Every structure is written in structure tokens, then in C-alpha cells.
XYZ file of C-alpha atoms in Angstrom:
282
model
C 0.000 0.000 0.000
C 1.034 3.642 -0.304
C 0.078 5.102 3.075
C -0.604 3.435 6.421
C -2.202 5.625 9.082
C -1.948 4.572 12.722
C -4.784 6.068 14.748
C -8.462 6.713 14.042
C -8.894 10.097 15.685
C -9.127 13.529 14.004
C -5.439 13.590 13.017
C -5.375 10.083 11.581
C -8.640 10.379 9.672
C -7.658 13.763 8.246
C -4.325 12.373 7.041
C -6.091 9.380 5.475
C -8.658 11.572 3.729
C -6.094 13.878 2.140
C -3.914 10.977 0.993
C -6.912 9.115 -0.446
C -8.175 12.201 -2.285
C -4.735 12.419 -3.908
C -5.241 8.958 -5.375
C -3.079 6.961 -2.972
C -4.004 3.579 -1.522
C -4.575 4.138 2.185
C -5.192 1.858 5.152
C -6.111 3.229 8.580
C -5.629 1.187 11.751
C -7.285 2.017 15.048
C -7.714 0.240 18.363
C -10.197 2.445 20.213
C -11.612 5.966 20.288
C -8.703 7.413 22.250
C -9.310 10.858 23.728
C -12.578 11.290 21.783
C -14.047 8.379 23.704
C -13.794 10.493 26.859
C -15.233 13.685 25.321
C -18.816 13.987 26.590
C -19.564 17.157 24.609
C -17.810 19.058 21.813
C -19.261 22.454 20.961
C -16.226 24.494 19.905
C -15.414 22.901 16.541
C -15.989 25.281 13.648
C -19.194 24.686 11.695
C -20.104 21.570 13.654
C -23.210 21.523 15.911
C -22.624 20.340 19.466
C -21.820 16.639 19.430
C -20.109 13.947 21.473
C -16.631 12.564 21.037
C -17.823 9.042 20.105
C -20.256 10.456 17.527
C -17.508 12.553 15.919
C -15.174 9.548 15.926
C -17.655 7.304 14.109
C -18.519 10.046 11.613
C -14.831 10.500 10.829
C -14.238 6.805 10.179
C -17.271 6.637 7.911
C -16.086 9.672 5.968
C -12.739 7.936 5.418
C -14.458 4.737 4.272
C -16.626 6.695 1.827
C -13.443 8.027 0.194
C -11.977 4.562 -0.304
C -9.817 4.264 2.819
C -9.515 0.714 4.187
C -10.321 0.930 7.898
C -9.221 -1.895 10.186
C -9.410 -2.408 13.923
C -6.134 -3.817 15.226
C -3.622 -3.219 17.980
C -0.287 -1.822 16.843
C 2.580 -3.696 18.497
C 5.717 -2.360 16.856
C 6.971 -0.007 14.161
C 10.117 -0.675 12.159
C 11.521 -1.264 8.699
C 10.666 -3.834 6.023
C 11.986 -4.848 2.637
C 10.101 -2.176 0.714
C 9.345 0.482 3.300
C 8.066 0.797 6.847
C 6.828 -2.323 8.635
C 4.098 -2.288 11.280
C 3.448 -5.331 13.460
C -0.188 -5.578 14.558
C -2.385 -8.023 16.431
C -3.869 -8.981 13.041
C -0.580 -9.495 11.194
C 2.195 -7.417 9.656
C 1.577 -4.538 7.254
C 4.090 -2.699 5.080
C 3.736 0.723 3.483
C 5.891 3.263 1.692
C 4.724 6.020 4.063
C 3.305 5.923 7.588
C 1.449 8.598 9.551
C 1.671 8.099 13.312
C -1.322 9.617 15.106
C -1.865 7.431 18.140
C -2.411 10.196 20.685
C -0.561 11.039 23.860
C 1.624 8.712 25.852
C -0.016 6.663 28.571
C 0.612 7.590 32.164
C 2.881 5.216 34.043
C 1.354 3.299 36.970
C 1.863 4.744 40.431
C 4.318 2.160 41.680
C 6.908 3.468 44.164
C 10.356 3.395 42.578
C 9.170 3.201 38.972
C 10.275 6.715 38.039
C 13.372 6.500 40.251
C 14.795 3.645 38.161
C 13.754 4.989 34.757
C 16.755 4.279 32.513
C 18.482 2.447 35.367
C 16.601 -0.822 35.221
C 13.176 0.338 34.041
C 12.661 0.374 30.260
C 9.793 0.946 27.844
C 11.137 -0.740 24.700
C 12.224 -4.378 24.448
C 13.673 -3.894 20.973
C 15.742 -0.943 22.198
C 17.078 -2.401 25.447
C 16.711 -6.156 25.135
C 20.327 -6.458 23.978
C 21.496 -5.395 27.445
C 19.591 -8.258 29.083
C 21.416 -11.178 27.517
C 21.501 -14.103 29.945
C 19.725 -12.145 32.683
C 16.368 -12.452 34.410
C 13.888 -9.759 33.391
C 10.218 -8.934 33.898
C 7.528 -7.325 31.766
C 4.832 -5.244 33.464
C 1.516 -5.702 31.665
C -1.255 -8.163 30.898
C -2.278 -7.625 27.279
C -1.083 -8.400 23.771
C 1.481 -5.608 23.863
C 3.070 -7.077 27.006
C 3.181 -10.530 25.399
C 4.816 -9.047 22.307
C 7.550 -7.425 24.418
C 8.079 -10.698 26.305
C 8.469 -12.559 23.014
C 11.098 -10.056 21.879
C 13.027 -10.638 25.114
C 12.687 -14.439 25.217
C 15.660 -15.261 22.921
C 17.910 -12.896 24.877
C 17.071 -13.183 28.571
C 17.601 -16.275 30.692
C 14.077 -15.887 32.087
C 11.113 -13.616 31.338
C 8.362 -13.127 33.920
C 5.093 -11.383 33.134
C 3.922 -9.202 36.038
C 0.220 -8.311 35.797
C -0.011 -6.277 39.039
C -3.311 -7.884 40.033
C -4.811 -8.233 36.534
C -5.633 -11.433 34.710
C -3.362 -12.493 31.852
C -4.011 -14.728 28.838
C -2.464 -18.163 28.631
C 1.130 -17.905 27.433
C 4.480 -19.656 27.510
C 5.931 -17.262 30.079
C 5.974 -17.371 33.857
C 3.113 -15.142 35.071
C 2.935 -13.486 38.494
C -0.404 -11.812 39.215
C 0.439 -10.452 42.660
C -0.008 -6.700 43.217
C 3.306 -4.815 43.254
C 4.267 -2.761 46.307
C 7.506 -1.168 45.062
C 10.619 -1.414 42.936
C 13.852 -1.582 44.913
C 17.544 -1.374 44.191
C 20.926 -0.105 45.308
C 23.220 2.654 44.057
C 20.426 3.882 41.795
C 20.103 0.553 39.926
C 16.993 -1.648 39.981
C 17.512 -5.014 41.668
C 14.133 -6.421 42.614
C 10.359 -6.124 42.572
C 8.646 -6.258 45.959
C 5.065 -7.559 46.063
C 2.429 -6.512 48.556
C 2.728 -9.849 50.350
C 6.332 -8.965 51.200
C 8.054 -11.389 48.826
C 10.500 -10.162 46.196
C 11.433 -11.084 42.613
C 15.065 -10.366 41.650
C 15.272 -8.780 38.174
C 17.949 -7.004 36.206
C 15.393 -4.988 34.230
C 11.665 -4.292 34.171
C 9.955 -3.491 30.870
C 6.734 -1.484 31.154
C 4.168 -2.558 28.529
C 0.755 -1.625 29.865
C -2.319 -1.486 27.659
C -1.450 -0.725 24.051
C 1.722 0.745 22.588
C 1.621 4.530 22.877
C 3.142 6.978 20.445
C 6.273 7.289 22.560
C 6.742 3.510 22.625
C 6.421 3.236 18.841
C 8.728 6.213 18.306
C 11.484 4.652 20.383
C 11.259 1.368 18.488
C 11.641 3.126 15.131
C 14.356 5.564 16.209
C 12.142 8.654 15.901
C 13.452 11.706 17.735
C 11.340 12.709 20.728
C 11.352 15.251 23.522
C 9.670 14.180 26.758
C 7.790 11.478 24.802
C 6.457 14.022 22.302
C 7.418 13.250 18.706
C 9.545 15.910 17.031
C 8.325 16.972 13.576
C 9.129 19.729 11.101
C 6.632 22.146 9.534
C 5.359 19.405 7.184
C 4.845 16.968 10.101
C 7.810 14.850 8.945
C 9.912 13.043 11.546
C 13.630 12.339 11.227
C 12.762 9.019 9.515
C 12.090 9.374 5.754
C 8.501 8.460 4.936
C 7.353 8.589 8.543
C 5.105 11.444 9.643
C 3.325 12.270 12.912
C 0.309 14.390 13.759
C -2.063 15.214 16.595
C -1.667 14.886 20.344
C 1.487 12.758 20.027
C 3.390 15.875 18.870
C 2.478 17.857 21.996
C 1.110 21.365 22.230
C -2.590 22.211 22.309
C -4.671 19.041 22.675
C -7.658 20.131 20.599
C -9.602 18.600 17.708
C -8.996 21.516 15.353
C -5.233 21.294 15.867
C -5.260 17.528 15.235
C -7.272 17.990 12.037
C -4.835 20.644 10.810
C -1.749 18.569 11.521
C -3.330 15.433 10.066
C -4.128 17.262 6.834
C -0.536 18.504 6.644
C 0.823 15.019 7.304
C -1.402 13.474 4.650
C -0.340 15.994 2.020
C 3.317 15.651 3.018
C 3.080 11.855 2.679
C 1.678 12.285 -0.827
C 4.491 14.663 -1.743
C 7.037 12.186 -0.381
C 5.545 9.315 -2.403
C 5.489 11.389 -5.567
C 9.200 12.098 -5.120
C 10.191 8.414 -5.036
């Protein structure tokens, strides 16, 4: 395909619409409604009567479909490089495109576990592809209970001596990894380096590194996997919404700034047109 859009909100749909209207083959992937799903009322969008976030979300997807965009519901697991362009791993299989627009919203908040922020970069990681190399022959843990957590565990399995999935009280699907469902009390270490996870029952699990993979992969997670430049988990883009990776663009809340629908629509339109320009230059 020509363009793959990750995210079904205002930025992603706008990018898909502009690319499709330019005659490009476009696929849009979304997992949920994102921020629009939490918007009870929207009455400040130009020319649009008061509506709800979910209603605007569904109207946007339908508009994209009407213009020939292929819309699929799937969880994005990883973003990287393929034989003919950019490769996206999803819960429904791998997809490859010449250009990708990343519009998956803001980064998730980290869980409130004592010690988690203290060991960030010193035993706590958010990208198995990035940091798995440093865990060769060591015991590691992945914090999470969904498909994204299982994906990170699978990346680590050939490298680490043991991978334990920590669900922090949540249920986890059947898998080949050791699963510990006990609630976590704190992360502990010495000399600023993570050494163990302490559970609320007082027992501890020695680990050399803990990989946080809660929920679905956020924009910051995907950016790190692909080598996209970020600043405080916000993706850095130029005036055309291009990242430092050729063919990879970003738009909407994941770029920071004002978190408003009109801004996401504007950036998505720019990203879609920039992706078309990039494809036409190949």
C-alpha cells in the first residue's frame, strides 16, 4: 500500500482523507476511540453543531471509508523497517507501506508504583527492541497483561535467561511465560540501579530490568522502536509533520502542544499531504 495511518482520531482520519483524495491507496488502523471516547460534549469545533466525542469519531471513520480508505481495527505492536518500506506489526498481522502517519495520541501515564520513576533508565525500560540487547543471559520482567506485554516478552525471550510477566493484580491470557499476578508494592535497588520487585505480600522477585508494557503501545513507545526523535515522549516533527525518519510522519496529540480537535485535524491534513508529496518524489 502507499500510506498506512496509525490512529483513528481527528489527526489520523484527516491524514487518510487527504492521501486518499490524492489517489493513494490508504489503510487506517485504530484500536479504540482514544481521547474522543472520553469527550462527553464538543461544541467548539468550527461549523459543527454540538456533538459527542464518540459520535464525531464514528462520523470521521465513515467519511474515510466513503473516500476509499480501508479501515481496520487492530492493535499496533511495533513499528520498524521492512523490505520495501516501513513495517508495522499488529495483532492482526504485519503490514508494510511506503509512508506511515503516526497519530496514536498522547503517551499513557505510568502506573503509580513506588520506585518506577526512580529507576527509569536504570533498570526500568519501555522498549524491548531498544534495550533487550542489554539483558542477555539475565532475568527480566515485563509489566503488563495484554497483547502488547506478550509481544515485548516474546522479543526478550531469545535474549534473557528468564522472562516473567507481572500483571499487578490483573488477569493475563495463557502464554508460555511465567506469570505473576500479585499486586506490586515497590521497585527496589541499590546505588540507583533496579535489583528487585517487591510484592504486597512482602516477597521479592530479583530482576535485572523491568519493561513497562501496559495497555497498548503509545506513540512514545512506537517512536522509540523506530528511532524517531522525541522530547519528553512528544514526537519531534518539522513544519510538514515529517519526523527524522524518511517516509514517517506524525500528527495530533502525540506531537504535543494544544490538545484540541482543530489542531489535530490541521496537523493530520498537513501530514497526509506531506506523505503524498514524499511518495510522488520516489
